[in-house]
Short mmCIF file of C-alpha atoms in Angstrom, two decimals:
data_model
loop_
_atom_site.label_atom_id
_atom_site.label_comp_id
_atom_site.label_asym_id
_atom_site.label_seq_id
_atom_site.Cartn_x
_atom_site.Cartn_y
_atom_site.Cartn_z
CA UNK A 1 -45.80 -34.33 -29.43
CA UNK A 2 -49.09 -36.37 -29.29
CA UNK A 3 -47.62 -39.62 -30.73
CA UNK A 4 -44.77 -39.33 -27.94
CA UNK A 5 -45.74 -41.43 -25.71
CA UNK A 6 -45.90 -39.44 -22.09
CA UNK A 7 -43.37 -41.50 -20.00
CA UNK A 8 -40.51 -40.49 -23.21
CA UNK A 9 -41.99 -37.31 -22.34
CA UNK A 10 -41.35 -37.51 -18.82
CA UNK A 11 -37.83 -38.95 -19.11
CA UNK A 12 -36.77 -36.35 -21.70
CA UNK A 13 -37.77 -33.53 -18.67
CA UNK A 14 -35.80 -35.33 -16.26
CA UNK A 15 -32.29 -35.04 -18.31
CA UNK A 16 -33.40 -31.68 -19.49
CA UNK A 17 -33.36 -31.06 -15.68
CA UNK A 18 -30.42 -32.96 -14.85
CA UNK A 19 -28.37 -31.30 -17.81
CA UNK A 20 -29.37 -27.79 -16.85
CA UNK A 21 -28.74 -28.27 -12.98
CA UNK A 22 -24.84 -29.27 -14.22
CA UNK A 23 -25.69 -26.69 -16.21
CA UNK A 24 -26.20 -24.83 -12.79
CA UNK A 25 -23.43 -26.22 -10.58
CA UNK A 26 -20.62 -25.40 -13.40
CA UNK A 27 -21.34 -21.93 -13.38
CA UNK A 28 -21.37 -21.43 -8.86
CA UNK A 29 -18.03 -23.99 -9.01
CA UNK A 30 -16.08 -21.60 -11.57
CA UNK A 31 -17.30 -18.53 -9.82
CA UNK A 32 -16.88 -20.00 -6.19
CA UNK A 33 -13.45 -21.68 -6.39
CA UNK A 34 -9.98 -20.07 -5.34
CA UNK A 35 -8.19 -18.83 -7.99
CA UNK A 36 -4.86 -18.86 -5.71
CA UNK A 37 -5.71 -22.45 -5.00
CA UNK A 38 -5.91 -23.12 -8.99
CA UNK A 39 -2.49 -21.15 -10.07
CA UNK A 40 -1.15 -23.39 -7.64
CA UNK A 41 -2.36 -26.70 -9.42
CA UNK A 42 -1.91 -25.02 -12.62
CA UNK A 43 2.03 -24.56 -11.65
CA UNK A 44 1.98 -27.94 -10.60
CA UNK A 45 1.01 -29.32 -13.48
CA UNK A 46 -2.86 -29.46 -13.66
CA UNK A 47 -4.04 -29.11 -16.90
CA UNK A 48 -7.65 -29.01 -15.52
CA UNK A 49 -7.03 -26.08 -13.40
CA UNK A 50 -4.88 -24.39 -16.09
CA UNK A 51 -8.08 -24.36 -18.22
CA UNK A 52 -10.19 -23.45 -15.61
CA UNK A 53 -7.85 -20.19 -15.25
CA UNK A 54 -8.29 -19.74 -19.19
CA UNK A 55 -12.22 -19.74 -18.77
CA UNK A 56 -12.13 -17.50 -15.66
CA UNK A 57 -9.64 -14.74 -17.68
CA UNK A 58 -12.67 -14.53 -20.16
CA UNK A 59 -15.47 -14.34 -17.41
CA UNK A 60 -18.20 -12.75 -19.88
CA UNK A 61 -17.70 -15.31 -22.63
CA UNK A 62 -17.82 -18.19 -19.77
CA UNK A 63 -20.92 -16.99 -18.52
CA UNK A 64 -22.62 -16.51 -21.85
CA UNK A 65 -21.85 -20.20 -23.07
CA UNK A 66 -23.33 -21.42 -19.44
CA UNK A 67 -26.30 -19.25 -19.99
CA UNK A 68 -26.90 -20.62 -23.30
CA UNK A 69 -27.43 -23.43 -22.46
CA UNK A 70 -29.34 -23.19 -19.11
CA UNK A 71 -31.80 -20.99 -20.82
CA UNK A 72 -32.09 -22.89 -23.36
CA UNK A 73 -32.57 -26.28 -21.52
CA UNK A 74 -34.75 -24.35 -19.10
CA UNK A 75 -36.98 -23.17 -21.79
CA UNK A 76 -36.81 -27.02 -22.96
CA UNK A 77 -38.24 -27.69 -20.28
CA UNK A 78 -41.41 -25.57 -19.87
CA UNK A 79 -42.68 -26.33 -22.90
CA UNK A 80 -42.12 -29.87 -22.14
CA UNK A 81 -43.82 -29.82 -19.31
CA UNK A 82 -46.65 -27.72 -20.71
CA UNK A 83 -46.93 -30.58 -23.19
CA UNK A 84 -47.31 -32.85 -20.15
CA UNK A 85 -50.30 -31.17 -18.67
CA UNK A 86 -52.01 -30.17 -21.47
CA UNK A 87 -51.99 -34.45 -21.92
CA UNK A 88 -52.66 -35.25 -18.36
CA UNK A 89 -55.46 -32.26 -17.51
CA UNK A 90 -56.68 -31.37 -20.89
CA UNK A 91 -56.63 -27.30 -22.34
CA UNK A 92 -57.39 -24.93 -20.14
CA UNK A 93 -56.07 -22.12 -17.55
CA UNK A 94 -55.87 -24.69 -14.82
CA UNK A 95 -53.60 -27.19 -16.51
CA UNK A 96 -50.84 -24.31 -17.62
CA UNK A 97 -51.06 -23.14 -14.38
CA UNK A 98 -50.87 -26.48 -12.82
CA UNK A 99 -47.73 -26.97 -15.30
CA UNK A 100 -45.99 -23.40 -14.46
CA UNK A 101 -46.28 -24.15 -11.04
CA UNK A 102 -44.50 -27.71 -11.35
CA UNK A 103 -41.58 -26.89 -14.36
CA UNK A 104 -41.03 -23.97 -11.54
CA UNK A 105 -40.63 -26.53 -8.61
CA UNK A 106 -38.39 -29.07 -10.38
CA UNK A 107 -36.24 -25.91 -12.10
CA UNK A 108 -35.58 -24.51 -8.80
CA UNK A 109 -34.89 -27.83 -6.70
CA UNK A 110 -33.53 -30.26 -9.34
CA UNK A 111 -31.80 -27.36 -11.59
CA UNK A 112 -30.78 -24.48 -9.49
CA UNK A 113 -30.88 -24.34 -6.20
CA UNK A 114 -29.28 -28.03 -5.45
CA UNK A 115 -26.61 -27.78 -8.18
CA UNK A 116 -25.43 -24.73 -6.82
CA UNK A 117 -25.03 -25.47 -3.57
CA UNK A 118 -23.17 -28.29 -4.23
CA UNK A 119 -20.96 -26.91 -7.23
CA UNK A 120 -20.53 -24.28 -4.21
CA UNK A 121 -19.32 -26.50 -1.73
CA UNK A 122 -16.80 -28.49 -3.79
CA UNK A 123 -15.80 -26.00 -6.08
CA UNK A 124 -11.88 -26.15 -6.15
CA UNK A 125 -12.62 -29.85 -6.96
CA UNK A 126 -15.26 -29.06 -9.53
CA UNK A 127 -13.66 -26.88 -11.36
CA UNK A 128 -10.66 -28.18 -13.36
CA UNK A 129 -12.91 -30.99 -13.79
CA UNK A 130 -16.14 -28.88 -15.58
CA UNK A 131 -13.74 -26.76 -17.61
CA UNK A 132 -12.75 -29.88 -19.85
CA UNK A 133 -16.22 -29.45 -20.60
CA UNK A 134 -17.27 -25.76 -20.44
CA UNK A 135 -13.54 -25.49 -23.00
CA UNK A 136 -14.65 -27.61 -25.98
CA UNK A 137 -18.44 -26.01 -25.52
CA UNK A 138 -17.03 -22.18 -25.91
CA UNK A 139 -14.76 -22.87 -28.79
CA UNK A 140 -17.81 -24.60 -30.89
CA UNK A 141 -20.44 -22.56 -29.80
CA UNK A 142 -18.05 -19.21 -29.82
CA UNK A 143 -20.01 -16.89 -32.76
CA UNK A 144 -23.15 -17.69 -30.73
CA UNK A 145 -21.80 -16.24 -27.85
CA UNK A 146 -19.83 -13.25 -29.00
CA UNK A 147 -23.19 -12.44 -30.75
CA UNK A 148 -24.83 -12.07 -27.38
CA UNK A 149 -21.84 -10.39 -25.63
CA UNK A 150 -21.86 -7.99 -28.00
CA UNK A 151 -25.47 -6.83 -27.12
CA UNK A 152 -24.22 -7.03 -23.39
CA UNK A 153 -21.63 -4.67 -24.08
CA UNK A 154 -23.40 -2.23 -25.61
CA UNK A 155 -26.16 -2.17 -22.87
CA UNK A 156 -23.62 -1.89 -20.20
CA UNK A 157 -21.78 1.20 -22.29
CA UNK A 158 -25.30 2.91 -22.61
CA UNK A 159 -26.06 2.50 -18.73
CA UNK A 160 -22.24 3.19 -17.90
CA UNK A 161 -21.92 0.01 -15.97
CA UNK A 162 -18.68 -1.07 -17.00
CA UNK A 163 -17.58 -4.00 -14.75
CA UNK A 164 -13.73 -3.78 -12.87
CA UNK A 165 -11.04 -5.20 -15.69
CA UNK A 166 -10.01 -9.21 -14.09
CA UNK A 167 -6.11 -8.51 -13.36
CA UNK A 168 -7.94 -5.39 -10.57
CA UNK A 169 -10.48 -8.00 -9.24
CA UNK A 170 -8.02 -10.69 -8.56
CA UNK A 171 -4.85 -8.16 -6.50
CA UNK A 172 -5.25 -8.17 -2.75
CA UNK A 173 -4.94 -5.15 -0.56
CA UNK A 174 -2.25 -5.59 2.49
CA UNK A 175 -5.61 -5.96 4.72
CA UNK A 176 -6.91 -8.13 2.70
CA UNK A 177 -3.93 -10.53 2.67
CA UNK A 178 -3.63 -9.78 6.56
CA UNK A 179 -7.42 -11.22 6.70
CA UNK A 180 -6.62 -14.22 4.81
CA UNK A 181 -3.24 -15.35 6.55
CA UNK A 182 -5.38 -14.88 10.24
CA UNK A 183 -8.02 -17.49 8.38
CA UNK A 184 -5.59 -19.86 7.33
CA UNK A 185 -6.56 -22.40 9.40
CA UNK A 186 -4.80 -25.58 9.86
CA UNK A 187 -3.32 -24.77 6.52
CA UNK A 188 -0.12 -22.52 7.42
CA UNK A 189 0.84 -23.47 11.63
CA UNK A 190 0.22 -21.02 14.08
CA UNK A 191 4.03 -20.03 14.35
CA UNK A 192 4.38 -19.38 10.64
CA UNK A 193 1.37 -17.26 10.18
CA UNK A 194 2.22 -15.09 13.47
CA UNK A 195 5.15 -14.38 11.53
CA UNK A 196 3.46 -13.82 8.63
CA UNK A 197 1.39 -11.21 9.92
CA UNK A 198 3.89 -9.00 12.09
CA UNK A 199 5.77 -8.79 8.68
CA UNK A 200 2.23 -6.65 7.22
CA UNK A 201 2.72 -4.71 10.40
CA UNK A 202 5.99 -3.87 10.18
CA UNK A 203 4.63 -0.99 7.62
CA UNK A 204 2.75 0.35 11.25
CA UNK A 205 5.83 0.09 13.25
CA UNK A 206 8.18 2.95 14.07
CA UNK A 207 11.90 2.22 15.43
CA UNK A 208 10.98 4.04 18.30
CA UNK A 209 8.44 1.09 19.14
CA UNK A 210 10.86 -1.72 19.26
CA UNK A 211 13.84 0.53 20.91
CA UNK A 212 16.15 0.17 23.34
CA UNK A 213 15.20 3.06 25.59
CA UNK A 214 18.32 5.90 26.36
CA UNK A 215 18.11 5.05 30.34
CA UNK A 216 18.68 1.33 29.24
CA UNK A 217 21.77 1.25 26.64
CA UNK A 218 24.78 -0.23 27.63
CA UNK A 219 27.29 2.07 26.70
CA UNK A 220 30.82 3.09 27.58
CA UNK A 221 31.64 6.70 29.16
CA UNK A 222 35.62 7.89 27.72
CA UNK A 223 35.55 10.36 31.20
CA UNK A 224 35.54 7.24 33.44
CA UNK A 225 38.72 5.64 34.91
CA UNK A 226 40.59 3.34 32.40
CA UNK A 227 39.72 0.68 35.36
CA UNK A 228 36.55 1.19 35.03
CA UNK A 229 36.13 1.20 31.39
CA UNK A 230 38.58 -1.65 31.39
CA UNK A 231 35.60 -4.13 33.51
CA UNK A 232 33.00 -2.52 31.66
CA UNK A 233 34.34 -3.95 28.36
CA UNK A 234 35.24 -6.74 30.06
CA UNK A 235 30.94 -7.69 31.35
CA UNK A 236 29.52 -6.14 28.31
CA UNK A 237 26.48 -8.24 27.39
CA UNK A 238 27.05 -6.82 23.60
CA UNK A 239 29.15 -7.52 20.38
CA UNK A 240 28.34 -3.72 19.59
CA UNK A 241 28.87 -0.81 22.43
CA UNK A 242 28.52 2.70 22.30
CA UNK A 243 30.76 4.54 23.19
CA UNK A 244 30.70 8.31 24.58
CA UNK A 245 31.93 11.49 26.11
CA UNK A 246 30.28 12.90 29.15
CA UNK A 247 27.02 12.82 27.76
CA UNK A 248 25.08 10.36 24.91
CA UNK A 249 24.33 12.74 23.20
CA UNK A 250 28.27 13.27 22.41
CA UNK A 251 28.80 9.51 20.49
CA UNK A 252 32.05 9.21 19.70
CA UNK A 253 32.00 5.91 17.89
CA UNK A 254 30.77 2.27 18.35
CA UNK A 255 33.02 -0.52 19.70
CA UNK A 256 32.82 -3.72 18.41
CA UNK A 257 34.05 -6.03 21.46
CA UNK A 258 36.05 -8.44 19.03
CA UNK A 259 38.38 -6.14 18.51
CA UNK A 260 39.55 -5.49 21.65
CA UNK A 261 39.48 -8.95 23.35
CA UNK A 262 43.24 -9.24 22.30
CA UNK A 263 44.20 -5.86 23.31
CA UNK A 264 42.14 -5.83 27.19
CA UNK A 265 43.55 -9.68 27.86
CA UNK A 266 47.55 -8.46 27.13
CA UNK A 267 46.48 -5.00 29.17
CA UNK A 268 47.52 -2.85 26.99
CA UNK A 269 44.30 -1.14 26.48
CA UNK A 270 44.20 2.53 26.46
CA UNK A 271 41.84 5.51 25.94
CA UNK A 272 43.87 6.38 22.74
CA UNK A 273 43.62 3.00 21.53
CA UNK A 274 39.59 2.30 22.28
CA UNK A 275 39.40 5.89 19.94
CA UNK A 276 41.32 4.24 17.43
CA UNK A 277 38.96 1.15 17.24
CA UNK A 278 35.43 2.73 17.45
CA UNK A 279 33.77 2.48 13.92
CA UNK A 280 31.44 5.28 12.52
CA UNK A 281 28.19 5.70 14.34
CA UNK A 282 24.85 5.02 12.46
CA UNK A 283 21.81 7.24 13.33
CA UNK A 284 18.24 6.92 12.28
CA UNK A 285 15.39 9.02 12.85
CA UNK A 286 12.98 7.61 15.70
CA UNK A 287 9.67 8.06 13.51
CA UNK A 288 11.42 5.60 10.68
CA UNK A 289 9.22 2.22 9.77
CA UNK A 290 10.66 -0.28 10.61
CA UNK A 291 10.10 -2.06 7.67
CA UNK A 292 12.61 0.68 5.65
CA UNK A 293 14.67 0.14 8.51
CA UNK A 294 15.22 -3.04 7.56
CA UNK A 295 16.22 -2.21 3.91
CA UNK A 296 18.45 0.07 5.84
CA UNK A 297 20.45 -1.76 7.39
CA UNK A 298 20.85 -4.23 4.25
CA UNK A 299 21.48 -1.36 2.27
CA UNK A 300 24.33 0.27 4.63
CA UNK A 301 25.80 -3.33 5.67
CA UNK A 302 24.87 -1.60 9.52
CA UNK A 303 23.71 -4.32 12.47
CA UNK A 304 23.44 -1.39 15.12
CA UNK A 305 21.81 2.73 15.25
CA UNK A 306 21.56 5.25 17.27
CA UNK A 307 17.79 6.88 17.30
CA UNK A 308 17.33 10.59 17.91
CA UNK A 309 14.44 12.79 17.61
CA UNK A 310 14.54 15.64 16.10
CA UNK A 311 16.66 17.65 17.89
CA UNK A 312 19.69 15.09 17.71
CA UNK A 313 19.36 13.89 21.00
CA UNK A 314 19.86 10.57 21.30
CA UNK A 315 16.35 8.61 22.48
CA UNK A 316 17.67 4.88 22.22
CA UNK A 317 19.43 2.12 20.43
CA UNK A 318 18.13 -0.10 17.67
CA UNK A 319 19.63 -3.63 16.32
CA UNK A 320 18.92 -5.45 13.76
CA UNK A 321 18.18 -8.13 16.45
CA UNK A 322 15.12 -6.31 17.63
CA UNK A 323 13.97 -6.16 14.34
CA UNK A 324 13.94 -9.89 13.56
CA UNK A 325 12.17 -10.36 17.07
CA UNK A 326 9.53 -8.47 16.08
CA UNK A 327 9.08 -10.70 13.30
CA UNK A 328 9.72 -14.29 14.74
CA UNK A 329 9.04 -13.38 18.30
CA UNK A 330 11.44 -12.95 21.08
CA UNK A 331 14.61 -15.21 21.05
CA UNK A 332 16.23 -13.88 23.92
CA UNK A 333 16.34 -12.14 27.22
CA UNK A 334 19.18 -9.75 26.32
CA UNK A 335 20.85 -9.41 29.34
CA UNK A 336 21.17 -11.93 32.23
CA UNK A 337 18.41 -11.71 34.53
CA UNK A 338 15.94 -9.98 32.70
CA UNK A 339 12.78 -11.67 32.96
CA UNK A 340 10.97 -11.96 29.59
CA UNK A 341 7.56 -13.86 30.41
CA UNK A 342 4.59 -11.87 30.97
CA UNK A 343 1.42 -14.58 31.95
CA UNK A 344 -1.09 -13.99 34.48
CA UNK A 345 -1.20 -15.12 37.92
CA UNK A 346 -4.23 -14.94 40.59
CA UNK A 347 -5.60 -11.75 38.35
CA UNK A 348 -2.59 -9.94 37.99
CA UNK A 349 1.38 -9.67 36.97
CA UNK A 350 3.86 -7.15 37.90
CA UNK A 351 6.15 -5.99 34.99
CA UNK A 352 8.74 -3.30 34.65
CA UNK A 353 7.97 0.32 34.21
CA UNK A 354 10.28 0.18 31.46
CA UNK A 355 8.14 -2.39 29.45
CA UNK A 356 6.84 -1.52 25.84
CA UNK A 357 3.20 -0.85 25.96
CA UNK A 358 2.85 -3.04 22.17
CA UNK A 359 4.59 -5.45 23.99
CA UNK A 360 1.86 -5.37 26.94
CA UNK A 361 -0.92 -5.45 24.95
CA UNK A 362 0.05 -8.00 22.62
CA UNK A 363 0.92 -10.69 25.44
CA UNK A 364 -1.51 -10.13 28.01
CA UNK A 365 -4.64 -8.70 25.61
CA UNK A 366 -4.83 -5.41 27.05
CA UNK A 367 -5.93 -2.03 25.18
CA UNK A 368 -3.26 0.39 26.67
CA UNK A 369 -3.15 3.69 24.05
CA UNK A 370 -0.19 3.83 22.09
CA UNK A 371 -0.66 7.36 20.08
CA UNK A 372 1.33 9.33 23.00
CA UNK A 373 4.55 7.20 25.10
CA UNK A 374 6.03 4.15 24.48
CA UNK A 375 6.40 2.51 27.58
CA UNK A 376 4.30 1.54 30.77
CA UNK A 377 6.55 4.72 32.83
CA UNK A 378 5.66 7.19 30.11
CA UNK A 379 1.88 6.35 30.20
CA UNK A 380 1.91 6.91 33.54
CA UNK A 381 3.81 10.00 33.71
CA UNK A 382 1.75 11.38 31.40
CA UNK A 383 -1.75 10.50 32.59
CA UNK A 384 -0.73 11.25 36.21
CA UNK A 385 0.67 14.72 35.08
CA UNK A 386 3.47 14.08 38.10
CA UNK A 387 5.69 11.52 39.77
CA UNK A 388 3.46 8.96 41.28
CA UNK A 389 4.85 7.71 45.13
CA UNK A 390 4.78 3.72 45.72
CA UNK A 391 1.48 2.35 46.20
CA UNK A 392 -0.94 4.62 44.25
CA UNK A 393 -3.49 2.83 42.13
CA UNK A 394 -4.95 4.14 39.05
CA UNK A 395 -6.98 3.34 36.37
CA UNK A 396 -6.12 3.59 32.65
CA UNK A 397 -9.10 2.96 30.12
CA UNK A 398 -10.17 -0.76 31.56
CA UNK A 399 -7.00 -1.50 32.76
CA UNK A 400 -6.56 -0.94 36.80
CA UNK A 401 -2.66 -0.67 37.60
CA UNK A 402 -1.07 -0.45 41.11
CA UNK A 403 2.36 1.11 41.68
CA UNK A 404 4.63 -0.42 43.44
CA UNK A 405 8.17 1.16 43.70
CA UNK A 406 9.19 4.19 42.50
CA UNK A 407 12.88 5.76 41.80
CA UNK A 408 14.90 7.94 40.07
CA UNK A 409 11.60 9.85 39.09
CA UNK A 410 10.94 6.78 37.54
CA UNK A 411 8.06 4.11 38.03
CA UNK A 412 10.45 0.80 38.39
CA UNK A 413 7.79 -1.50 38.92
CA UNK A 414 3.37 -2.16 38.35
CA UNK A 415 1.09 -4.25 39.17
CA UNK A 416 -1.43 -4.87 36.44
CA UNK A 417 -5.21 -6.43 37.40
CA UNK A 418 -6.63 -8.50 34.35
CA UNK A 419 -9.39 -6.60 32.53
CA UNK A 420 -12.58 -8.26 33.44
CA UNK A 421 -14.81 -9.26 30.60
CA UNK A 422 -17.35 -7.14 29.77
CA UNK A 423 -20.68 -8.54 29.27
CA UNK A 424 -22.40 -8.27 26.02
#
């Protein structure tokens, strides 16, 4: 090393340094960059990200080739630069010191520390690109490294360390995919990744959630006058009606209004005949998902059911209408003149007593609890432990509520005050 002159020596160092900070940077891009992302270009024909997935199924072989060579280009390079100061200060405890110190600097700026951030932060980009590289390098180099692995292997047998097999690493819980649709970004629009995410939830989601309540279903009672039946057919809001004897609870059959256009506009329509055109009713359990719900109603070719709890009583009406809106988000009022916008206005907003409590606290950010009742009436029923009269004010968690008309032992209408933010 003497007849090298000392600036040959100094330039070697530098591309030792330089090779083992790509060195570096190839191993955080691999590691750091989105797999999804590169099955994506790989299916679109990248054959840089297609090779990139080949290194990355083989992570302990990619590693070992990387390692390889940064250790050995590392070691390179302290002995270099012990050369260096041995030449510049002479033998002695000072000048390896002096050249420890320095090979230590320049590794960890020039060769790790620099590399990796940046292979870190561009490292879909980097990746395809260094695996034309890191490819060739593991095929040549191959015995070398399943010398070493083999050593590995052993050592993490004896200690009982054995890592998670690849396919396990890369799968994604439903919370985990729930976490990365909500961090999409600009990437998927706001609309599509709201839908997105209520499909995850439908798994949470009980038909009883998304209900038409029993006080609320427009249905058709046999023990009325034909007259009356007659106009009732005649308004329905529906395609689908229930229809009944006395009671709900006594379905006789479902009427689809199609059918009986013809029949009501000649008036020839008849109790007999309405029993003759019902179609079978279709009941479902109120604590069913919705999700299998769904797959329900594919399954049974069925647009309409009747829930009931477990004592057959009828507890409300499900369609597969209310289903899709709790995917895409409501579409429409369902019947004329129901108000569907909840915002807030000077502080507060009056809503219906009949109004989902999901629905509440999903469009004006409250925390209402949603283990016992369904609706904003039932809450306060049951917290009240009575009929409340018009008026009374109460206070439910952080969420202060004013009563304003009550009837039919029901509460019709509330005023709800806008939580104020707590300080932190």
């Amino acid at each position: 090393m003497d007849s090298v002159p000392q600036s040959t020596q100094m330039m070697a160092l530098g591309v030792l340094l330089v090779l083992s900070g790509l060195f570096s940077m190839a191993e955080t891009a691999m590691m750091a960059c989105n797999r999804f992302r590169l099955k994506a270009a790989a299916r679109a024909g990248s054959r840089g990200a297609q090779r990139a997935l080949d290194l990355l199924a083989q992570t302990d072989k990619l590693l070992g080739v990387i390692l390889l060579f940064n250790n050995l280009i590392n070691a390179a390079a302290a002995t270099l630069t012990g050369v260096l100061a041995i030449d510049l200060f002479g033998e002695g405890e000072l000048a390896l010191g002096l050249g420890t110190i320095v090979v230590t600097f320049l590794i960890l700026v020039f060769s790790e520390i620099t590399p990796k951030v940046i292979g870190a932060g561009y490292a879909n980009s980097l990746a395809p690109v260094v695996a034309f590289v890191l490819a060739p390098l593991l095929r040549l180099f191959y015995p070398v490294v399943w010398t070493v692995n083999l050593f590995v292997s052993a050592l993490l047998k004896i200690t009982r360390l054995q890592p998670t097999r690849q396919e396990e690493n890369q799968t994604l819980s439903a919370d985990e995919l729930r976490a990365l649709m909500t961090e999409s970004g600009h990437f998927i629009p706001a609309a599509h990744r709201r839908i997105l995410i209520n499909l995850f939830e439908l798994e949470d989601v009980t038909v009883e959630d998304v209900m038409t309540p029993r006080n609320q279903i427009e249905a058709i009672d046999l023990e009325q006058p034909l007259e009356a039946i007659q106009e009732q057919i005649a308004t329905a809001h529906h395609g689908r009606v229930p229809v009944f004897e006395g009671d709900l609870d006594r379905v006789l059959g479902v009427l689809p209004q199609r059918r009986v256009v013809s029949a009501l506009s000649a008036g020839e329509l008849d109790k007999d005949e309405i029993r003759g055109l019902l179609t079978r009713p279709y009941f479902v359990p109120s604590a069913t998902p919705l999700y299998s719900q769904l797959q329900f109603f594919q399954e049974n070719r069925q647009r309409m059911a009747l829930v009931v709890n477990e004592y057959g009583e009828v507890e409300g009406l499900l369609t597969l209408e209310d289903i899709i809106e709790e995917i895409v988000g409501k579409f429409t009022t369902g019947q004329p003149g129901q108000v569907d916008a909840l915002n807030w206005t000077d502080g507060s907003v009056i809503v219906d007593g009949g109004r989902s409590l999901r629905e509440l606290n999903a469009k004006l950010g409250l925390s209402l609890p949603l283990e016992g009742p369904k609706t904003l009436n039932g809450l306060l029923l049951e917290h009240l432990q009575d009929i409340p009269e018009s008026g009374l004010s109460v206070r439910i968690g952080q969420v202060a509520m004013e009563i304003l008309h009550t009837e039919d032992r029901m509460v019709r209408s509330v005023r709800i005050f806008q939580p104020q933010a707590q300080p932190e």
